[in-house]
C-alpha positions as CSV (number, residue, x, y, z in Angstrom):
1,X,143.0,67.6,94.8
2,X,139.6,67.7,93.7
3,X,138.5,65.7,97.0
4,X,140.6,68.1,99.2
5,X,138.5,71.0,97.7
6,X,135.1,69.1,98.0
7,X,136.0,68.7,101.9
8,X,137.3,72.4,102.1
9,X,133.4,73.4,100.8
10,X,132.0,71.2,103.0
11,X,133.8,72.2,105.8
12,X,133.2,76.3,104.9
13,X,129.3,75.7,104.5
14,X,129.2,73.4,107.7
15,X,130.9,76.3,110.0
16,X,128.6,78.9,108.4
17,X,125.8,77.2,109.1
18,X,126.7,77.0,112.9
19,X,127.3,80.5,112.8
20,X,123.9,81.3,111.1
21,X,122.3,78.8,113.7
22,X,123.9,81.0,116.4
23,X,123.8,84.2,115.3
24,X,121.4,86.2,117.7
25,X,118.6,87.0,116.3
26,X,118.5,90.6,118.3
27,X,121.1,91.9,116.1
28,X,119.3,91.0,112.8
29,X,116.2,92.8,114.0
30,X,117.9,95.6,115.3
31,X,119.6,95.6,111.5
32,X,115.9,95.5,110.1
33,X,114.8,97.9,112.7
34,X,117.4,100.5,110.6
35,X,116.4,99.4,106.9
36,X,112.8,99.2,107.2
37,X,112.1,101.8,109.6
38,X,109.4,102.8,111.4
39,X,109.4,98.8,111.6
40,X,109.9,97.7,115.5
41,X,110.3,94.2,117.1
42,X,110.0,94.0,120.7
43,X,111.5,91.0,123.0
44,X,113.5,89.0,120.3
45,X,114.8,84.9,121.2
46,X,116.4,82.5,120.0
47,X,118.5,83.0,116.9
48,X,118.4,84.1,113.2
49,X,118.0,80.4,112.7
50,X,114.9,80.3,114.7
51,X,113.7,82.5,116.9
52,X,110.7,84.7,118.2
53,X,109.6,88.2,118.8
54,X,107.2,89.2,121.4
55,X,105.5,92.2,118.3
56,X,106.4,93.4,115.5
57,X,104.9,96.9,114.4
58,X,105.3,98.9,111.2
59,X,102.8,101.6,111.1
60,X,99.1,100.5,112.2
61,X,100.1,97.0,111.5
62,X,100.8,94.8,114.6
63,X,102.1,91.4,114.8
64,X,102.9,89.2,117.7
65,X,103.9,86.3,118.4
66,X,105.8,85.4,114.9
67,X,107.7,82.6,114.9
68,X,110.3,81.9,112.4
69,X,112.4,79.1,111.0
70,X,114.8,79.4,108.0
71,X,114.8,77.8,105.0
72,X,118.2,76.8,103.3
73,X,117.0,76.0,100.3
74,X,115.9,79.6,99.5
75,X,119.5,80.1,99.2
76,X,119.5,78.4,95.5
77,X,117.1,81.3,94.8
78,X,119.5,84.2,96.2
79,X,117.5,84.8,99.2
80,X,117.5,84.3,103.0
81,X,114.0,82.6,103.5
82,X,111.9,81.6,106.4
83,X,108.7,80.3,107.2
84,X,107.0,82.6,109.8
85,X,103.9,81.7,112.2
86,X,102.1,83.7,114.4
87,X,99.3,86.0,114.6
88,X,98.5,89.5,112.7
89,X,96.3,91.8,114.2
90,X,95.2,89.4,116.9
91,X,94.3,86.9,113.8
92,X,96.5,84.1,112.9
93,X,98.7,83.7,109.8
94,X,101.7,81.7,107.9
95,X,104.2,81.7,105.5
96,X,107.3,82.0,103.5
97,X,109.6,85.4,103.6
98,X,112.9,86.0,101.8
99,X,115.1,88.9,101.5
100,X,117.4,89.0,98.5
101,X,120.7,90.6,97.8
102,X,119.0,94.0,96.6
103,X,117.3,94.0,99.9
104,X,113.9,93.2,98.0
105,X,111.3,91.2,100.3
106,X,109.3,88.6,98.9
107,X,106.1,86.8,100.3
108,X,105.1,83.6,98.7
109,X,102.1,81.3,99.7
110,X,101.2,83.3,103.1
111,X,97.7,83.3,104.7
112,X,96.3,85.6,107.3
113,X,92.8,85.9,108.5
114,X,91.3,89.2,108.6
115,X,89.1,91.2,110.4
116,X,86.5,93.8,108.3
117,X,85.6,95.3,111.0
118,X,89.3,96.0,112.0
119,X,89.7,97.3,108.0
120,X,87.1,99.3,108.5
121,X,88.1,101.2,111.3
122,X,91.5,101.9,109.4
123,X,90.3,102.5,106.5
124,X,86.7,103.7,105.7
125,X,86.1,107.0,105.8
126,X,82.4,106.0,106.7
127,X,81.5,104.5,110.2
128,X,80.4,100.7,109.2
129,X,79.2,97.6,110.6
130,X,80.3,94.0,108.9
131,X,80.0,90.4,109.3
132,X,81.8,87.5,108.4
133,X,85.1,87.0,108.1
134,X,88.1,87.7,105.4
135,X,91.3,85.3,104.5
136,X,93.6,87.0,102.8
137,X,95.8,84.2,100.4
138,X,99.1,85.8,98.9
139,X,100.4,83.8,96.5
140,X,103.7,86.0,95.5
141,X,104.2,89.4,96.5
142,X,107.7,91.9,96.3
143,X,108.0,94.8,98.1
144,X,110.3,97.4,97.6
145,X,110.5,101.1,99.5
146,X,107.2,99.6,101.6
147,X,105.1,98.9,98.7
148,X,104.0,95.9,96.5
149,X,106.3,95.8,93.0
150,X,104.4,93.0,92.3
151,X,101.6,91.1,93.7
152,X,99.3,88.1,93.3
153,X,96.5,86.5,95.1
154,X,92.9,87.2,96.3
155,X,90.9,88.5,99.5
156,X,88.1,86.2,100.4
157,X,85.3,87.7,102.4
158,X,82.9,85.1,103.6
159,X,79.1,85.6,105.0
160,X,79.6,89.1,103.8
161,X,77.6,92.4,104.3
162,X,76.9,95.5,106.3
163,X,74.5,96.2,109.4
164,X,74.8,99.6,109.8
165,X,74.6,102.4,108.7
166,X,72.3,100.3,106.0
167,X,71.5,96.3,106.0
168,X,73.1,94.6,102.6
169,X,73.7,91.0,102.6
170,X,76.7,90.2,99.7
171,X,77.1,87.0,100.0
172,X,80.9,85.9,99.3
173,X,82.9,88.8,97.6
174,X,86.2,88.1,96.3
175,X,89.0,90.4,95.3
176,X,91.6,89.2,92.9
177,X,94.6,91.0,93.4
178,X,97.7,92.1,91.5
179,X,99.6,95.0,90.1
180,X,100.7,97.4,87.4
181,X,102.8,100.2,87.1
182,X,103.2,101.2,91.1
183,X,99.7,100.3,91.7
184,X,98.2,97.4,93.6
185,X,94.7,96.6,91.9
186,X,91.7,94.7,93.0
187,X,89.1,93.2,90.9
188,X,85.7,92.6,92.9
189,X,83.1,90.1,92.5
190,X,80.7,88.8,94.8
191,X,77.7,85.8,95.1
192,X,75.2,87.6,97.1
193,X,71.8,89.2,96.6
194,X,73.1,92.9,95.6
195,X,75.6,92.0,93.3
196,X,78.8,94.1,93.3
197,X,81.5,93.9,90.9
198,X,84.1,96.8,89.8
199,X,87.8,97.4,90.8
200,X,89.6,98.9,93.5
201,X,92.9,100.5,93.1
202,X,96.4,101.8,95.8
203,X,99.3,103.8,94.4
204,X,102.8,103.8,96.2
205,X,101.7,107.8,97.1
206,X,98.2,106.0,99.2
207,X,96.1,107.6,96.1
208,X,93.3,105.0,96.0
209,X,90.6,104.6,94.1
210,X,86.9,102.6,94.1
211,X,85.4,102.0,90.8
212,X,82.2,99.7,92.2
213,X,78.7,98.5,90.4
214,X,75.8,97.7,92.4
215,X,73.0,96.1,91.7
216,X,69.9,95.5,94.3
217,X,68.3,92.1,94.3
218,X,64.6,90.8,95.9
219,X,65.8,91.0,99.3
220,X,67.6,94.6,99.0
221,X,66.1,96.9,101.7
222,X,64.3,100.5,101.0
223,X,67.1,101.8,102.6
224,X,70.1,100.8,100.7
225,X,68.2,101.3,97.2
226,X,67.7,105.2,98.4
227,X,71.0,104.9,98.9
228,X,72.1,103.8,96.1
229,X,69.9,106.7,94.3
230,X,71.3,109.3,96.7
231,X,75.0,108.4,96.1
232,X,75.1,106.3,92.7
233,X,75.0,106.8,89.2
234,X,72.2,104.9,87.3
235,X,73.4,102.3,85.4
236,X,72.5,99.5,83.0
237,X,69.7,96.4,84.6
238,X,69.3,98.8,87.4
239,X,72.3,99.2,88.7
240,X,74.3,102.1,90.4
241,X,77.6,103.1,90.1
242,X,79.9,104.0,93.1
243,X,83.3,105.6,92.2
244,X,85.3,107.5,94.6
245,X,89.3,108.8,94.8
246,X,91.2,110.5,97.4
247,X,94.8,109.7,99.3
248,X,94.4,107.7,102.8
């Protein structure tokens, strides 16, 4: 009897799996499309097993071509997982996403390489010109109504600094990131000439805030130290302060 059962589970798992493995994946996005809106795939393939879209677009964010694959074991942690691959506004990234039975999302161990510039034109209120580039490393993160519950990882920005409107060379900043109590939060530090350190911080509501100390080293410019005493607060070992607030 207990064999007969055995086989019977077997039997129930194997058939669900060829359904799951031929399950059109254009009917799971168009699902998503519903529960996650304004989120949009365009030209879907293959199957909720694995599959493709042509984009994805939520917002100002655009991805395309992701790739996915599932993952059965992140069914012993109550979620459908996958491993995605593609590219993220124009920039490549990877891996692992899993929706669980509260319709939670979470992202664990994904990579995506960055664009400042790209940031900067979304973002800064002030016209900028960067170098280098960023790599963005997520090592858990759980959204919930389309924003972070929880999050862990850091922002590397590499060959850092600014041409214009002022020349400031930073070196590698780094942002560790994480979370508490519906904010996302950002603690900077950097290797460069002008040192920068402070926090940065994103409500649910888009209320952000910059809490940022500068200091000028040797090869600071004229420029950026009047600045600095145009815009900043003195502080201690010649430093300046930069805080702002507002809602993006």
């Amino acid at each position: 009897m207990r064999r007969a059962g055995l086989l019977l589970a077997a039997g129930v798992g194997t058939y669900l799996l060829i359904l799951l493995a031929n399950f059109p994946a254009a009917r799971l996005a168009a699902h998503l499309q519903q529960q996650y809106a304004p989120l949009v795939f365009h030209s879907v393939s293959g199957s909720v097993f694995s599959g493709s879209a042509a984009r994805v677009e939520r917002d100002a964010l655009v991805a395309g071509p992701v790739h996915w694959r599932f993952r059965p074991s992140g069914l012993l942690k109550g979620r459908l997982e996958y491993r995605l691959q593609g590219d993220l506004m124009q920039e490549p990234f990877e891996g692992r996403v899993g929706v669980d039975l509260a319709g939670r999302i979470h992202l664990q161990e994904a990579q995506v390489v960055l664009d400042p510039a790209s940031l900067v034109e979304l973002y800064s209120p002030v016209g900028m010109t960067t170098t280098g580039r960023m790599v963005l490393h997520v090592e858990s993160l759980e959204l919930q109504d389309g924003f972070p519950g929880h999050l862990s990882g850091q922002l590397l920005w590499s060959d850092a600094g600014v041409t214009a409107p002022v020349s400031l060379v930073l070196g590698e900043v780094r942002v560790q990131l994480g979370s508490e109590a519906d904010r996302i939060t950002g603690e900077v530090s950097n290797t460069g000439d002008t040192r920068v350190s402070g926090s940065l911080g994103l409500s649910a509501a888009h209320d952000y805030s910059v809490d940022l100390q500068l200091t000028p080293g040797r090869a600071t410019s004229v420029e950026v130290v009047e600045f600095l005493k145009s815009w900043g607060q003195p502080g201690p070992g010649g430093s300046y302060r930069l805080a702002d607030s507002g809602r993006l």
